Amino acid sequence: MTDKNPLRSHIASANAPDCDFPIQNLPYGVFSTEGGAPRCGVAIGDRIVDLAKAEEAGLIDAQGTFSQPVLNDFIALGREVWDRTRARLTELLAEGGAETIPTVAMADAQMHLPIRVTEFTDFYASKNHAFNVGVLFRGPENALPPQWTHMPIGYNGRASSVVVSGTDIRRPMGQVKGEDGPVWTECKRLDLELELGAIVGANSSMGERVSVEQAEEMIFGYVLLNDWSARDIQAWEYQPLGPFQAKALGTTISPWIVTTAALEPFRCKGAERVNPVLPYLEEKRPGFFDINLEWALNDTVLGRTNYNVMYWSSAQQLAHHAVSGCPMRVGDLLGTGTISGPSRDQTGALLEMTEAGKNPVEIDGGTRIFIEDGDSITLRGHASGDGYRIGFGECAGKVLPAQQ
Ligand code: CA
């Protein structure tokens, strides 16, 4: 994207080139201030537009949905309303716009889950990650399953344990493989997975298939997503039906949903195809976005990668999800799968980065193989424009000791 004179806002903090939330972004979230109910907002600079109040004041019309404690009802109004609302917010927030638009300081707000997550499905779409993890679990010959380059592989996760950034995560107890049978223990191999999550913004009916083009239109936006993973529990339980309790302990998402409209200028190709795909998975245009991503353990950034390394786009994943006639619903969350580039410092999980513990990583004041109690994991991401960036904010969580 080249735009030498990017549009500026009358909210001065939004005009800094390294601000995650310039007027070009306008991501949606749900916030509350002391004594107030959770309601919908849009991030601009270091402030939040109080959309409920803006609607009450007649500045914007979203059929009353902005006073809800989740964005589902607004999202369900459809793409035409999304586009109209974005255009109106741009007008109100641009230099010379409505300086009376009600805002609150981000510092005074508490963020909540932006949507009622109806269902959570997680995929496995980075070839580097799938291969690396496959080697660790099954050896190099069987690392990549034969169907992997033909269909997006996923599993149905739990919506009930999806939490917003800032929520502590409790180390799980569980069953792992011991020398002489199963052992009851606290998880000793707790890991992160750096992902994006696509938010489904339209329903499909049972029995109805969805094309990749329709799927693109159905995606409202994206969040950062950390799929916390208990590797020792996973290794013992995952065959033949896939991960279960290893992934159910918690999934953290960032509070701001960056819309596909804001990401559109950064659309790009993903990884090179190794074979043609069946027609129902063919894309007519590139399905990825150039989004720089990083993750940090406490204060040390350990991994840096880009969403464009992925093999299957969220639109392809959605089309595949509905191919059996499975209905998709507003508020469904689709995890992209761990986003890992080819080199060690581009991996999105400690399992890969440390080669299952063989090569510890160095952090400020020590080393790590997996996550220890008291550690925090923070994901960040942004797309770089000329003079501005479309940022996601942070997706953070701290690990608490297990309850024995
Ligand atoms: Ca995952």
Short mmCIF file of C-alpha atoms and ligand atoms in Angstrom, two decimals:
data_model
loop_
_atom_site.label_atom_id
_atom_site.label_comp_id
_atom_site.label_asym_id
_atom_site.label_seq_id
_atom_site.Cartn_x
_atom_site.Cartn_y
_atom_site.Cartn_z
CA MET A 1 0.00 0.00 0.00
CA THR A 2 1.47 3.34 -0.92
CA ASP A 3 -0.31 6.38 0.32
CA LYS A 4 2.07 9.27 0.93
CA ASN A 5 -0.57 11.35 2.64
CA PRO A 6 -2.63 8.97 4.71
CA LEU A 7 -5.96 10.22 6.02
CA ARG A 8 -5.61 11.81 9.47
CA SER A 9 -7.93 11.92 12.46
CA HIS A 10 -8.90 14.78 14.78
CA ILE A 11 -7.92 12.34 17.58
CA ALA A 12 -4.22 13.31 17.53
CA SER A 13 -2.84 10.07 19.03
CA ALA A 14 -4.25 8.14 16.04
CA ASN A 15 -1.89 9.94 13.64
CA ALA A 16 1.40 8.59 15.03
CA PRO A 17 2.94 6.28 12.36
CA ASP A 18 3.44 3.46 14.89
CA CYS A 19 -0.05 3.68 16.41
CA ASP A 20 -1.96 0.39 16.06
CA PHE A 21 -5.29 2.17 15.71
CA PRO A 22 -5.20 4.91 13.07
CA ILE A 23 -8.32 6.05 11.22
CA GLN A 24 -7.57 3.45 8.51
CA ASN A 25 -8.09 0.63 11.05
CA LEU A 26 -11.24 1.19 13.16
CA PRO A 27 -11.37 -2.24 14.84
CA TYR A 28 -14.41 -3.21 16.91
CA GLY A 29 -14.41 -4.33 20.53
CA VAL A 30 -16.50 -4.43 23.69
CA PHE A 31 -15.48 -2.31 26.67
CA SER A 32 -16.74 -0.99 29.98
CA THR A 33 -15.76 1.87 32.23
CA GLU A 34 -16.17 1.98 36.00
CA GLY A 35 -19.80 1.48 36.96
CA GLY A 36 -20.92 1.09 33.34
CA ALA A 37 -22.23 -1.91 31.41
CA PRO A 38 -20.14 -3.51 28.64
CA ARG A 39 -20.94 -1.98 25.25
CA CYS A 40 -19.49 -1.79 21.76
CA GLY A 41 -16.65 0.51 20.79
CA VAL A 42 -14.12 1.27 18.09
CA ALA A 43 -10.43 1.88 18.81
CA ILE A 44 -8.95 5.16 17.57
CA GLY A 45 -5.49 6.19 18.78
CA ASP A 46 -5.40 5.84 22.56
CA ARG A 47 -9.18 6.29 22.82
CA ILE A 48 -12.33 4.24 22.26
CA VAL A 49 -15.37 5.60 20.48
CA ASP A 50 -18.38 4.83 22.67
CA LEU A 51 -20.60 3.49 19.88
CA ALA A 52 -23.61 3.05 22.16
CA LYS A 53 -23.49 6.74 23.12
CA ALA A 54 -22.74 7.78 19.53
CA GLU A 55 -25.84 5.92 18.44
CA GLU A 56 -27.94 7.46 21.24
CA ALA A 57 -26.72 10.88 20.10
CA GLY A 58 -27.92 10.13 16.57
CA LEU A 59 -24.41 10.24 15.06
CA ILE A 60 -24.58 6.70 13.77
CA ASP A 61 -27.25 4.06 13.12
CA ALA A 62 -26.76 0.38 13.85
CA GLN A 63 -30.33 -0.46 14.87
CA GLY A 64 -29.50 -0.24 18.57
CA THR A 65 -27.01 -3.12 18.46
CA PHE A 66 -24.11 -1.10 19.86
CA SER A 67 -25.57 -1.09 23.38
CA GLN A 68 -25.25 -4.90 23.46
CA PRO A 69 -22.44 -6.50 25.51
CA VAL A 70 -21.21 -8.42 22.42
CA LEU A 71 -20.88 -7.54 18.74
CA ASN A 72 -22.88 -10.52 17.38
CA ASP A 73 -26.08 -8.55 16.73
CA PHE A 74 -24.22 -5.77 14.93
CA ILE A 75 -22.22 -8.27 12.86
CA ALA A 76 -25.43 -10.12 11.94
CA LEU A 77 -26.74 -6.96 10.23
CA GLY A 78 -24.51 -7.85 7.30
CA ARG A 79 -21.78 -6.49 5.06
CA GLU A 80 -23.77 -3.54 3.76
CA VAL A 81 -24.19 -2.22 7.29
CA TRP A 82 -20.52 -2.95 8.08
CA ASP A 83 -19.47 -0.90 5.05
CA ARG A 84 -21.87 1.94 5.78
CA THR A 85 -20.79 2.09 9.44
CA ARG A 86 -17.11 2.12 8.50
CA ALA A 87 -17.69 4.95 6.03
CA ARG A 88 -19.65 6.96 8.61
CA LEU A 89 -17.03 6.41 11.35
CA THR A 90 -14.30 7.50 8.94
CA GLU A 91 -16.24 10.69 8.24
CA LEU A 92 -16.86 11.38 11.94
CA LEU A 93 -13.26 10.72 13.00
CA ALA A 94 -11.39 12.41 10.13
CA GLU A 95 -9.85 15.84 10.56
CA GLY A 96 -12.70 18.29 10.31
CA GLY A 97 -15.20 15.60 11.44
CA ALA A 98 -17.40 15.49 14.53
CA GLU A 99 -15.14 16.45 17.41
CA THR A 100 -18.08 15.91 19.74
CA ILE A 101 -18.12 12.16 19.08
CA PRO A 102 -18.17 10.46 22.52
CA THR A 103 -14.91 8.69 23.41
CA VAL A 104 -13.25 7.30 26.52
CA ALA A 105 -9.54 6.84 27.24
CA MET A 106 -8.36 3.28 26.63
CA ALA A 107 -6.49 3.52 29.92
CA ASP A 108 -9.83 3.92 31.74
CA ALA A 109 -11.57 1.01 29.98
CA GLN A 110 -11.75 -2.68 30.64
CA MET A 111 -11.95 -4.87 27.54
CA HIS A 112 -14.30 -7.87 27.28
CA LEU A 113 -14.70 -10.75 24.83
CA PRO A 114 -15.84 -8.92 21.69
CA ILE A 115 -18.24 -11.65 20.58
CA ARG A 116 -20.26 -14.45 22.08
CA VAL A 117 -18.18 -17.23 20.52
CA THR A 118 -20.77 -19.62 19.13
CA GLU A 119 -18.29 -22.33 18.17
CA PHE A 120 -14.53 -22.59 17.92
CA THR A 121 -12.76 -24.62 15.24
CA ASP A 122 -9.00 -24.71 14.98
CA PHE A 123 -7.02 -25.53 11.85
CA TYR A 124 -3.47 -26.56 11.03
CA ALA A 125 -2.52 -24.51 7.97
CA SER A 126 1.20 -23.69 8.13
CA LYS A 127 3.14 -26.29 6.20
CA ASN A 128 6.31 -25.48 8.15
CA HIS A 129 4.50 -25.98 11.46
CA ALA A 130 2.67 -29.14 10.37
CA PHE A 131 5.92 -30.66 9.12
CA ASN A 132 8.02 -29.67 12.14
CA VAL A 133 5.45 -30.93 14.65
CA GLY A 134 4.84 -34.05 12.56
CA VAL A 135 8.57 -34.87 12.74
CA LEU A 136 8.53 -34.50 16.52
CA PHE A 137 5.43 -36.66 16.98
CA ARG A 138 5.86 -39.26 14.18
CA GLY A 139 9.30 -38.87 12.50
CA PRO A 140 10.17 -37.26 9.13
CA GLU A 141 8.68 -40.01 6.89
CA ASN A 142 5.17 -39.61 8.30
CA ALA A 143 5.43 -35.95 9.28
CA LEU A 144 2.96 -34.48 6.78
CA PRO A 145 -0.19 -36.61 6.45
CA PRO A 146 -1.02 -37.47 2.80
CA GLN A 147 -4.23 -35.39 2.76
CA TRP A 148 -2.56 -32.28 4.19
CA THR A 149 -1.96 -30.46 0.88
CA HIS A 150 -5.45 -31.41 -0.35
CA MET A 151 -7.68 -30.16 2.43
CA PRO A 152 -7.56 -27.85 5.47
CA ILE A 153 -7.16 -30.08 8.53
CA GLY A 154 -9.04 -28.96 11.63
CA TYR A 155 -10.78 -30.08 14.80
CA ASN A 156 -13.81 -28.82 16.66
CA GLY A 157 -12.55 -26.97 19.73
CA ARG A 158 -14.34 -25.46 22.72
CA ALA A 159 -16.00 -22.06 22.61
CA SER A 160 -16.49 -22.20 26.39
CA SER A 161 -12.81 -21.70 27.18
CA VAL A 162 -12.15 -18.81 24.77
CA VAL A 163 -11.14 -15.80 26.89
CA VAL A 164 -10.12 -12.22 26.21
CA SER A 165 -6.54 -10.96 26.44
CA GLY A 166 -5.49 -10.28 30.04
CA THR A 167 -7.28 -13.32 31.48
CA ASP A 168 -4.98 -15.59 33.53
CA ILE A 169 -4.61 -19.18 32.33
CA ARG A 170 -4.44 -22.02 34.87
CA ARG A 171 -1.90 -24.76 34.14
CA PRO A 172 -3.98 -27.91 33.66
CA MET A 173 -3.79 -31.24 35.45
CA GLY A 174 -4.21 -34.32 33.31
CA GLN A 175 -3.23 -37.77 32.22
CA VAL A 176 0.13 -38.29 30.50
CA LYS A 177 2.12 -41.29 29.37
CA GLY A 178 4.44 -42.72 32.05
CA GLU A 179 6.95 -45.60 32.01
CA ASP A 180 4.33 -48.10 33.21
CA GLY A 181 1.05 -46.63 32.05
CA PRO A 182 -0.75 -43.34 32.61
CA VAL A 183 0.35 -40.83 35.22
CA TRP A 184 -1.80 -38.12 36.85
CA THR A 185 0.23 -34.91 36.85
CA GLU A 186 0.30 -31.21 36.27
CA CYS A 187 1.13 -30.38 32.65
CA LYS A 188 4.91 -30.07 32.34
CA ARG A 189 4.98 -29.07 28.67
CA LEU A 190 2.70 -26.06 28.45
CA ASP A 191 3.05 -24.23 25.14
CA LEU A 192 1.58 -21.38 23.12
CA GLU A 193 0.42 -21.33 19.51
CA LEU A 194 0.61 -18.03 17.60
CA GLU A 195 -2.47 -17.81 15.38
CA LEU A 196 -5.03 -15.48 13.91
CA GLY A 197 -8.73 -16.15 14.41
CA ALA A 198 -11.29 -15.37 11.70
CA ILE A 199 -14.69 -14.19 12.96
CA VAL A 200 -17.57 -15.53 10.88
CA GLY A 201 -20.05 -12.72 10.19
CA ALA A 202 -22.89 -14.46 8.32
CA ASN A 203 -24.93 -17.63 8.70
CA SER A 204 -25.12 -20.51 6.26
CA SER A 205 -27.94 -23.06 6.33
CA MET A 206 -27.69 -26.75 7.11
CA GLY A 207 -27.15 -28.65 3.87
CA GLU A 208 -25.78 -25.57 2.08
CA ARG A 209 -22.24 -25.52 0.74
CA VAL A 210 -20.29 -22.26 0.65
CA SER A 211 -17.85 -21.29 -2.12
CA VAL A 212 -14.47 -19.77 -1.27
CA GLU A 213 -15.74 -16.43 -2.68
CA GLN A 214 -18.87 -16.58 -0.50
CA ALA A 215 -16.70 -17.55 2.46
CA GLU A 216 -14.58 -14.43 1.98
CA GLU A 217 -17.70 -12.30 2.08
CA MET A 218 -18.80 -14.07 5.28
CA ILE A 219 -15.67 -13.21 7.28
CA PHE A 220 -16.16 -10.07 9.39
CA GLY A 221 -12.59 -9.73 10.61
CA TYR A 222 -9.62 -11.18 12.46
CA VAL A 223 -8.19 -11.30 15.97
CA LEU A 224 -4.88 -12.56 17.36
CA LEU A 225 -5.34 -15.98 18.94
CA ASN A 226 -3.17 -17.98 21.35
CA ASP A 227 -4.15 -21.65 21.34
CA TRP A 228 -2.60 -22.72 24.68
CA SER A 229 -1.46 -26.33 24.31
CA ALA A 230 -0.53 -29.01 26.86
CA ARG A 231 1.98 -31.01 24.80
CA ASP A 232 2.44 -33.93 27.22
CA ILE A 233 -1.32 -34.41 27.50
CA GLN A 234 -1.64 -34.01 23.72
CA ALA A 235 1.00 -36.68 22.95
CA TRP A 236 -0.88 -39.31 24.99
CA GLU A 237 -4.44 -38.48 23.93
CA TYR A 238 -4.35 -37.28 20.32
CA GLN A 239 -4.70 -40.51 18.33
CA PRO A 240 -7.02 -41.27 16.62
CA LEU A 241 -9.46 -38.35 17.06
CA GLY A 242 -7.10 -35.40 17.52
CA PRO A 243 -6.39 -33.10 20.44
CA PHE A 244 -8.94 -32.92 23.25
CA GLN A 245 -8.06 -31.76 26.79
CA ALA A 246 -4.63 -30.59 25.58
CA LYS A 247 -6.41 -27.73 23.82
CA ALA A 248 -9.52 -27.24 25.95
CA LEU A 249 -7.71 -25.53 28.84
CA GLY A 250 -7.98 -22.07 27.29
CA THR A 251 -7.74 -20.02 24.12
CA THR A 252 -6.92 -16.32 24.37
CA ILE A 253 -8.02 -13.78 21.76
CA SER A 254 -7.19 -10.10 21.39
CA PRO A 255 -10.03 -7.70 22.25
CA TRP A 256 -10.10 -5.79 18.94
CA ILE A 257 -11.54 -7.34 15.78
CA VAL A 258 -9.65 -5.92 12.79
CA THR A 259 -12.10 -5.92 9.89
CA THR A 260 -11.43 -7.43 6.48
CA ALA A 261 -12.18 -3.95 5.09
CA ALA A 262 -9.18 -2.53 6.99
CA LEU A 263 -6.95 -5.42 5.85
CA GLU A 264 -7.99 -5.30 2.18
CA PRO A 265 -5.02 -3.12 1.02
CA PHE A 266 -2.67 -5.81 2.39
CA ARG A 267 -4.17 -8.78 0.54
CA CYS A 268 -1.47 -11.14 -0.75
CA LYS A 269 -0.62 -14.68 -1.75
CA GLY A 270 0.23 -17.40 0.74
CA ALA A 271 2.69 -20.28 0.44
CA GLU A 272 3.32 -21.88 -2.95
CA ARG A 273 0.88 -24.73 -3.78
CA VAL A 274 2.53 -28.14 -4.14
CA ASN A 275 -0.43 -29.65 -6.04
CA PRO A 276 -3.73 -28.47 -7.52
CA VAL A 277 -6.69 -28.43 -5.12
CA LEU A 278 -10.19 -29.73 -5.78
CA PRO A 279 -12.44 -27.09 -7.39
CA TYR A 280 -14.41 -26.36 -4.21
CA LEU A 281 -11.18 -25.10 -2.59
CA GLU A 282 -9.89 -23.03 -5.52
CA GLU A 283 -9.41 -19.34 -4.85
CA LYS A 284 -10.12 -16.73 -7.53
CA ARG A 285 -7.88 -14.18 -5.82
CA PRO A 286 -5.17 -14.30 -3.15
CA GLY A 287 -6.70 -15.13 0.22
CA PHE A 288 -4.02 -13.92 2.65
CA PHE A 289 -2.91 -10.62 4.18
CA ASP A 290 0.60 -9.28 4.72
CA ILE A 291 0.49 -9.17 8.54
CA ASN A 292 3.71 -9.11 10.58
CA LEU A 293 3.36 -11.17 13.72
CA GLU A 294 5.47 -11.70 16.81
CA TRP A 295 5.24 -13.34 20.19
CA ALA A 296 7.05 -12.65 23.43
CA LEU A 297 7.71 -14.66 26.58
CA ASN A 298 7.64 -12.08 29.37
CA ASP A 299 9.70 -9.21 27.91
CA THR A 300 11.64 -11.18 25.30
CA VAL A 301 10.36 -11.41 21.72
CA LEU A 302 11.16 -14.97 20.62
CA GLY A 303 9.29 -15.47 17.34
CA ARG A 304 8.64 -13.22 14.35
CA THR A 305 6.70 -14.36 11.31
CA ASN A 306 4.04 -13.28 8.80
CA TYR A 307 0.55 -14.54 8.04
CA ASN A 308 1.61 -14.89 4.37
CA VAL A 309 3.53 -18.13 5.13
CA MET A 310 0.23 -20.00 5.48
CA TYR A 311 -1.01 -22.62 3.01
CA TRP A 312 -4.79 -22.53 3.57
CA SER A 313 -6.66 -19.24 3.93
CA SER A 314 -9.50 -18.67 6.37
CA ALA A 315 -11.90 -18.49 3.41
CA GLN A 316 -10.75 -21.93 2.20
CA GLN A 317 -11.07 -23.25 5.75
CA LEU A 318 -14.61 -21.88 6.00
CA ALA A 319 -15.57 -23.35 2.61
CA HIS A 320 -14.19 -26.72 3.70
CA HIS A 321 -15.94 -26.46 7.07
CA ALA A 322 -19.32 -26.13 5.32
CA VAL A 323 -18.67 -28.67 2.55
CA SER A 324 -20.62 -31.41 4.31
CA GLY A 325 -23.55 -29.02 4.78
CA CYS A 326 -22.42 -28.05 8.27
CA PRO A 327 -24.14 -24.72 9.05
CA MET A 328 -21.86 -21.82 9.97
CA ARG A 329 -23.05 -19.09 12.30
CA VAL A 330 -22.34 -15.48 13.18
CA GLY A 331 -19.80 -15.57 16.00
CA ASP A 332 -18.04 -18.76 14.92
CA LEU A 333 -14.31 -18.47 15.52
CA LEU A 334 -11.91 -20.19 13.10
CA GLY A 335 -8.30 -20.45 14.28
CA THR A 336 -5.85 -20.34 11.37
CA GLY A 337 -3.48 -22.83 12.98
CA THR A 338 -0.02 -22.01 14.28
CA ILE A 339 1.75 -19.52 12.04
CA SER A 340 5.36 -20.63 11.59
CA GLY A 341 7.91 -19.59 8.99
CA PRO A 342 10.74 -21.90 7.89
CA SER A 343 13.46 -20.83 10.35
CA ARG A 344 13.70 -21.38 14.09
CA ASP A 345 13.16 -17.72 15.01
CA GLN A 346 10.00 -17.68 12.85
CA THR A 347 8.23 -20.48 14.71
CA GLY A 348 4.97 -19.83 16.55
CA ALA A 349 5.28 -22.45 19.31
CA LEU A 350 7.94 -23.49 21.83
CA LEU A 351 7.57 -27.16 20.81
CA GLU A 352 9.02 -26.26 17.42
CA MET A 353 11.43 -23.59 18.59
CA THR A 354 13.07 -25.84 21.21
CA GLU A 355 12.67 -29.03 19.10
CA ALA A 356 10.62 -30.57 21.89
CA GLY A 357 13.12 -29.49 24.53
CA LYS A 358 16.44 -30.27 22.83
CA ASN A 359 17.36 -26.62 22.31
CA PRO A 360 16.19 -24.33 25.12
CA VAL A 361 15.61 -20.69 24.26
CA GLU A 362 17.30 -17.84 26.07
CA ILE A 363 15.17 -15.18 27.67
CA ASP A 364 15.96 -12.28 29.94
CA GLY A 365 17.35 -13.87 33.07
CA GLY A 366 17.29 -17.54 32.04
CA THR A 367 16.23 -20.18 29.57
CA ARG A 368 12.98 -21.93 28.76
CA ILE A 369 11.89 -25.18 27.17
CA PHE A 370 8.20 -24.72 27.88
CA ILE A 371 6.14 -22.10 29.74
CA GLU A 372 6.70 -21.84 33.51
CA ASP A 373 4.28 -20.65 36.18
CA GLY A 374 4.14 -16.87 36.31
CA ASP A 375 5.26 -16.48 32.68
CA SER A 376 3.25 -14.26 30.37
CA ILE A 377 2.87 -14.81 26.64
CA THR A 378 2.04 -11.80 24.47
CA LEU A 379 1.17 -11.87 20.76
CA ARG A 380 1.29 -8.76 18.59
CA GLY A 381 0.64 -8.09 14.92
CA HIS A 382 0.25 -5.36 12.35
CA ALA A 383 0.09 -4.71 8.63
CA SER A 384 2.43 -1.90 7.50
CA GLY A 385 1.04 0.87 5.32
CA ASP A 386 2.94 3.95 4.20
CA GLY A 387 2.83 6.32 7.17
CA TYR A 388 0.39 4.21 9.19
CA ARG A 389 -0.20 0.66 10.31
CA ILE A 390 -3.18 -1.57 10.89
CA GLY A 391 -2.44 -3.04 14.32
CA PHE A 392 -4.13 -5.74 16.36
CA GLY A 393 -3.05 -4.51 19.80
CA GLU A 394 -2.02 -7.28 22.17
CA CYS A 395 -3.17 -10.78 23.00
CA ALA A 396 -1.68 -11.58 26.40
CA GLY A 397 -2.11 -14.13 29.15
CA LYS A 398 -0.23 -15.13 32.32
CA VAL A 399 0.10 -18.72 33.48
CA LEU A 400 -0.96 -19.59 37.04
CA PRO A 401 0.19 -22.74 38.91
CA ALA A 402 -1.92 -25.88 38.58
CA GLN A 403 -4.55 -26.68 41.17
CA GLN A 404 -3.30 -30.02 42.44
CA CA B 1 -3.73 -24.58 17.15
#
